[in-house]
């Protein structure tokens, strides 16, 4: 929907600031009460969901006759983590900030107001089908020698969609290999698209390039269909969120069940197909990746408008799905951690629907280094405050950003992908 | 208005360029407000000339002095939950106090030193860990307690125990519009701390505010101490999923809805309940307001309204009462005397759980954390305005006189579709200090998307009615009251001139009074 | 015409006095404010006369010192600081204007004393908040306008309590009503027609004159009457005591009891003050003192309102448990004094005969200040220590520790019992102790007499704005000049 289609919603922000805090019912300390990384960094109200709704409204009503660098920063220096959406919608019937912010981005791009760093990504995508602009032919290098099925040649039960980050960041290749080993416990045939795999398109969408996104979504849908896979498994929360939320809400369906690796593993444990032999004496805390959690909630395509239901009473017709992030993936990773002998899980104060973002999403890692780093740093401090030895997550983007931040800030916290712990516990090398 | 370049430079030097912005986009985001009060005038307000983010009292002082030097005005903005936090003069430097969010619980003295951007909810969480409870205004846990205590109104359901916020400040640090820093009470005594706000000698707290505050027109309050009240038992906690979550049990907590058919008996009960001193929370509202809290969309709300079930249960409004006892004996006495009084006055007690889990959560979360009042105030139309007579006085005056006066004003507006038909009686009331006084006001909803919306008139009409009927002094803090009672307002104007020789503070009240010729 | 004759025109000959004996009575008191004999005493009989007097003072540049209580006085606030002052003696304005049980409120004029008020309130089942055994001629308004602490801290939400509404004649001669009395209906009767009862403590129009005036020693205007918040008279009531060797554990327990709202009267005194409250001669005081523990917590448990007995019973039972937790036993008798005797002699009672602070030595010099409750004991120790070192015996110092504002503050009252001829020699210790306590964080919230010079140099901006405020309400500076921070006006 265009920005102007959100006029009713944007004019119904109540300036309550809920989008800046985790729910007041859940706050455990002043120290960790803030929710939105964007305003936490910049402090101007403009850098919150409410501020962006007001900016969108001003644009839609023609109150602004220019686009400034600051306005661009306001629109794009946000990880699209969706925490504001969940908080706002508990209170406000009439506004969905994440949709408004998405529309704002698309609008800016349409007006040619593009963040230069994002352009690199888009160009890379257009050229090499990945967000780094790395040569496409190397996309499947990580799987060399693993003997995985190639979906361009054979049908598979499960398509492992690797995503750009894991494909091109060789620090993650070992994790991928572990995942493959684990997945093999299922007895299902697992295949990959290798160098034919392309980006899910999520980044492009969240950077405001809806057309680019649609191209990748279409390609993805085609690949899945051709592979015959019943399940698409991914280790990347970003891809997961894209498949779960963005695809359906933009009218794209995958002819397969979308499964995050944590859900896959949790299912294996439930079925008794995965047994843990090793004890891992480790106190951990778990970071909910935004796009696995609240933004992993299945999306629905809504086409309609706000109509007068009764005097002074307006509402979306047909009714809009209420997005509170409740149906994101939160339990599978926790179930896994609890199942691993010796692992002791202590929760951070901001979890699940109200998890603090890692700082990598929404095009921030690519363009706003300070925000990416400070956001991750805040999460690391929160993790440390639990007393845990390790921070476990389930997304390579989160992990990358945490690791890089830890490198510069220092600290003894260890960072694990949940797959690593599972692999270790099952006795892998 | 654009800010003069030298003024901007000076602000940047004083506060750091990252904390100063006159970008048109930023300015727009500080000009918008659809919520309380904006129901009256639309959602776009004056554009400030510049927005700044001071990080300390000294920075506030520097910014105020710069404004004085450059003939600019300024206004403080804490969380900005209410329209008066926005600029009302075009040459206004809006001070968003967000960077000043400190909060320190001082033990064992039992008070909190709070900066403007520390919210009531955060304060409560920290206070409860130490066996204390702050006052929370009905505005909710998202509001700044400092703003409420120094500059706004200050009443809420817990007022029956925790008073209203005019009465809660201890020491106060205040950057006057002249740029001087005034510290009230014990603060300037060496090694004393923040435990007292009156004196030495006369109490200059008296020039800070009355029943209502001066909504940003008195300078900037940078830090204040607020007294805390006891909280018995474990800290209140919730878990589970949005939107309603699930409260963990309070072992000796008790929450009930009560309604009466007869207003006189209702008042008798309120007096008697107050005298027993058992209540920690008391709040009257309407079936319509409860539905607003319970619904999850406008369609949902409309269905509820159509079914009318809650209106059947609470045709005359209802009260939420809550207490949290320290001992089983106290609990038993509280329940016994509560039931005795309600029965004796013909009231009906409803266990909120009987209306479903969300109804229980709304009751308990409101009682402890003022969680859903704001939602009731805004949903489903998106904006709301308090309709006078907004009365603070005895239970009898508020409940037997003021309440119905507003209903009669509202009926006219509803009939013309200028405001939303919420069933007319949407009176929100809270007892204060064991029932020594009470506050009542009515919500009136409207939606700017409705072509006939015209809520400003109802405020003026309500004020007129209040003056005519002699109801409640609180409203006299508004310009309409100034005109009538110049024996007060001219002193207030003199005080303002004294603390603000250059008229640097962006005073909404003074601006409005001038516009109205008061 | 002279001031005297103009005043006589306004309020009648008999209400204006320049009788030297009369004047002498207002020229000094039991403080270190010095001695200045006023020129005249006027006794207005109603608010209109007060207003006329103030207007005349503005016209003729007279200096007015409002006084409501009778002697003995201790604070120096009513001793003129300038020559030629006119005492406005309000002690004759004795109307109890209204008592209303339903709204728990009374309206009184400045001459009404605590004893007089309580006698009337008894008939309505109400009680006033008493300072600790006030002198029999202590004006209710006098106490409250100077933020005197009262003995039931759970009812002290704010330091200005229990004043609700009030009427003042401002220094410029205009009148102003505050709080619930401010209207909008003009007359009290009209306010009552719509259920009003002058109950609201806060004032309209974005400021609160009552608050400004409180603690100002009459510097902003004269209070003609107040409405004061009353509480229910208990149906069940018992006084308990706990003794200890030092004040700290008692204060800790008292803070907790206040938290639990188990007690109405609640304060800590030392044995000397306890004995002075109950006994009338030095011998009897000493005899009782010997039977007492050095420090005593006094706690009154009350049951009020519906099911008062049940309320009383649960509080007594809970109190026992709580006291146990502090290793204290709350007993109904101490040093041979029973709780019921204490109740009948001290609780809501004025001092009979000679004021209790004068019984031991004939004079008493008070040092009092505010502190957080948990620090009170430390300041007491510091003061006693200084006295000891200066050779002033501890057994001549009475102590009264009274929490207020729901336990956020504690009034620390140190009563130095001295013989009339010792007052001069005691002055250096008085000042040294005050100064040392002040430097250590004791907050002299009412810096009377010589304390003004100790406190206000630290409060420069405050004092400047207090003076600016005074210039608004009392532009000619007719009201009690020379007090507090108003020396330069
Ligand atoms: C839905 C809703 C319900 C409400 N219900 C109640 C209620 O039940 N009871 C009640 O008492 N109030 C109520 N209010 C008003 C409420 O008191 C205020 O909104 C809130 O307490 C103030 O906090 P804030 O953070 O919103 O302040 P802001 O909105 O930031 O500011 C409020 C005012 O205070 C001024 N201000 C803020 N900070 C400072 C400062 N540091 N120095 C000087 N001036 C400052 C601002 O200029 C502004 O005029 C309600 C408001 C809303 C929106
Ligand atoms: S975006 Fe939503 S949560 Fe944020 S201020 Fe607006 S209404 Fe409140
Ligand atoms: S998506 Fe995340 S970073 Fe962006 S405004 Fe919402 S909460 Fe803030």
Tab-separated table of N, CA, C and O in Angstrom, chain C residues 345-386:
chain	number	residue	atom	x	y	z
C	345	UNK	N	-4.237	12.273	79.418
C	345	UNK	CA	-3.505	13.492	79.769
C	345	UNK	C	-2.774	14.138	78.590
C	345	UNK	O	-2.556	15.346	78.596
C	346	UNK	N	-2.393	13.329	77.625
C	346	UNK	CA	-1.524	13.882	76.573
C	346	UNK	C	-2.163	13.844	75.179
C	346	UNK	O	-2.067	14.809	74.423
C	347	UNK	N	-2.788	12.711	74.866
C	347	UNK	CA	-3.298	12.574	73.495
C	347	UNK	C	-4.478	13.526	73.286
C	347	UNK	O	-5.456	13.503	74.023
C	348	UNK	N	-4.366	14.335	72.261
C	348	UNK	CA	-5.382	15.373	71.968
C	348	UNK	C	-5.691	16.229	73.181
C	348	UNK	O	-6.815	16.624	73.440
C	349	UNK	N	-4.637	16.514	73.938
C	349	UNK	CA	-4.805	17.366	75.113
C	349	UNK	C	-3.808	18.517	75.017
C	349	UNK	O	-2.705	18.376	74.481
C	350	UNK	N	-4.230	19.645	75.607
C	350	UNK	CA	-3.292	20.747	75.728
C	350	UNK	C	-2.621	20.631	77.088
C	350	UNK	O	-3.155	20.006	78.011
C	351	UNK	N	-1.447	21.237	77.163
C	351	UNK	CA	-0.739	21.203	78.447
C	351	UNK	C	-1.550	21.974	79.481
C	351	UNK	O	-1.966	23.107	79.236
C	352	UNK	N	-1.787	21.329	80.605
C	352	UNK	CA	-2.517	21.992	81.692
C	352	UNK	C	-1.539	22.855	82.468
C	352	UNK	O	-0.378	22.488	82.643
C	353	UNK	N	-2.014	23.947	82.971
C	353	UNK	CA	-1.166	24.786	83.824
C	353	UNK	C	0.014	25.311	83.043
C	353	UNK	O	-0.097	25.681	81.878
C	354	UNK	N	1.162	25.302	83.712
C	354	UNK	CA	2.370	25.816	83.044
C	354	UNK	C	2.678	24.937	81.838
C	354	UNK	O	2.527	23.709	81.889
C	355	UNK	N	3.103	25.582	80.763
C	355	UNK	CA	3.435	24.820	79.561
C	355	UNK	C	4.534	23.815	79.895
C	355	UNK	O	5.485	24.136	80.605
C	356	UNK	N	4.434	22.615	79.389
C	356	UNK	CA	5.309	21.532	79.846
C	356	UNK	C	6.785	21.797	79.609
C	356	UNK	O	7.636	21.251	80.295
C	357	UNK	N	7.091	22.678	78.669
C	357	UNK	CA	8.512	22.931	78.425
C	357	UNK	C	9.105	23.913	79.441
C	357	UNK	O	10.317	24.129	79.455
C	358	UNK	N	8.238	24.508	80.214
C	358	UNK	CA	8.760	25.467	81.201
C	358	UNK	C	8.748	24.899	82.614
C	358	UNK	O	9.151	25.558	83.567
C	359	UNK	N	8.249	23.661	82.731
C	359	UNK	CA	8.053	23.120	84.072
C	359	UNK	C	9.361	22.804	84.799
C	359	UNK	O	9.456	22.929	86.002
C	360	UNK	N	10.351	22.414	84.041
C	360	UNK	CA	11.562	21.922	84.696
C	360	UNK	C	12.431	23.059	85.192
C	360	UNK	O	12.873	23.070	86.342
C	361	UNK	N	12.649	24.040	84.321
C	361	UNK	CA	13.623	25.082	84.689
C	361	UNK	C	13.076	26.494	84.542
C	361	UNK	O	13.789	27.465	84.830
C	362	UNK	N	11.889	26.609	84.039
C	362	UNK	CA	11.339	27.953	83.877
C	362	UNK	C	11.587	28.543	82.504
C	362	UNK	O	10.944	29.495	82.095
C	363	UNK	N	12.553	27.995	81.794
C	363	UNK	CA	12.766	28.459	80.420
C	363	UNK	C	13.173	27.246	79.579
C	363	UNK	O	13.569	26.198	80.125
C	364	UNK	N	13.075	27.425	78.307
C	364	UNK	CA	13.461	26.336	77.397
C	364	UNK	C	13.871	26.953	76.073
C	364	UNK	O	13.217	27.878	75.584
C	365	UNK	N	14.976	26.474	75.552
C	365	UNK	CA	15.418	26.960	74.246
C	365	UNK	C	15.355	25.772	73.274
C	365	UNK	O	15.906	24.702	73.570
C	366	UNK	N	14.693	25.987	72.162
C	366	UNK	CA	14.446	24.861	71.249
C	366	UNK	C	15.370	24.916	70.032
C	366	UNK	O	15.528	25.965	69.426
C	367	UNK	N	15.924	23.774	69.728
C	367	UNK	CA	16.560	23.609	68.412
C	367	UNK	C	15.730	22.562	67.676
C	367	UNK	O	15.518	21.465	68.214
C	368	UNK	N	15.238	22.902	66.531
C	368	UNK	CA	14.448	21.912	65.798
C	368	UNK	C	14.711	22.029	64.308
C	368	UNK	O	15.027	23.113	63.802
C	369	UNK	N	14.604	20.918	63.663
C	369	UNK	CA	14.958	20.861	62.240
C	369	UNK	C	14.355	19.596	61.671
C	369	UNK	O	13.775	18.790	62.412
C	370	UNK	N	14.487	19.428	60.380
C	370	UNK	CA	13.973	18.214	59.733
C	370	UNK	C	15.123	17.356	59.237
C	370	UNK	O	16.191	17.870	58.878
C	371	UNK	N	14.875	16.081	59.209
C	371	UNK	CA	15.875	15.104	58.771
C	371	UNK	C	15.131	13.872	58.261
C	371	UNK	O	13.969	13.682	58.598
C	372	UNK	N	15.762	13.044	57.464
C	372	UNK	CA	15.121	11.755	57.192
C	372	UNK	C	15.051	10.968	58.508
C	372	UNK	O	15.969	11.074	59.324
C	373	UNK	N	13.999	10.194	58.729
C	373	UNK	CA	13.837	9.515	60.029
C	373	UNK	C	15.058	8.712	60.469
C	373	UNK	O	15.429	8.742	61.639
C	374	UNK	N	15.688	8.020	59.544
C	374	UNK	CA	16.774	7.141	59.993
C	374	UNK	C	18.012	7.928	60.417
C	374	UNK	O	18.932	7.369	60.991
C	375	UNK	N	18.030	9.214	60.110
C	375	UNK	CA	19.188	10.003	60.528
C	375	UNK	C	18.935	10.756	61.828
C	375	UNK	O	19.855	11.380	62.372
C	376	UNK	N	17.696	10.731	62.290
C	376	UNK	CA	17.347	11.548	63.455
C	376	UNK	C	18.218	11.207	64.659
C	376	UNK	O	18.764	12.092	65.336
C	377	UNK	N	18.356	9.917	64.887
C	377	UNK	CA	19.104	9.503	66.081
C	377	UNK	C	20.542	10.020	66.030
C	377	UNK	O	21.112	10.417	67.057
C	378	UNK	N	21.108	10.035	64.851
C	378	UNK	CA	22.482	10.508	64.700
C	378	UNK	C	22.617	11.981	65.065
C	378	UNK	O	23.584	12.387	65.715
C	379	UNK	N	21.661	12.764	64.644
C	379	UNK	CA	21.718	14.196	64.981
C	379	UNK	C	21.534	14.413	66.473
C	379	UNK	O	22.164	15.279	67.077
C	380	UNK	N	20.647	13.622	67.056
C	380	UNK	CA	20.441	13.739	68.507
C	380	UNK	C	21.758	13.437	69.217
C	380	UNK	O	22.200	14.187	70.099
C	381	UNK	N	22.381	12.385	68.776
C	381	UNK	CA	23.651	11.986	69.404
C	381	UNK	C	24.688	13.110	69.257
C	381	UNK	O	25.393	13.458	70.216
C	382	UNK	N	24.743	13.678	68.074
C	382	UNK	CA	25.692	14.762	67.833
C	382	UNK	C	25.412	15.946	68.770
C	382	UNK	O	26.334	16.507	69.386
C	383	UNK	N	24.154	16.288	68.908
C	383	UNK	CA	23.796	17.433	69.761
C	383	UNK	C	24.117	17.130	71.227
C	383	UNK	O	24.671	17.978	71.943
C	384	UNK	N	23.765	15.910	71.645
C	384	UNK	CA	24.019	15.559	73.054
C	384	UNK	C	25.520	15.550	73.333
C	384	UNK	O	25.984	15.983	74.394
C	385	UNK	N	26.237	15.069	72.375
C	385	UNK	CA	27.684	15.023	72.503
C	385	UNK	C	28.267	16.433	72.676
C	385	UNK	O	29.097	16.694	73.549
C	386	UNK	N	27.798	17.317	71.834
C	386	UNK	CA	28.286	18.707	71.933
C	386	UNK	C	27.910	19.319	73.267
C	386	UNK	O	28.694	20.049	73.886
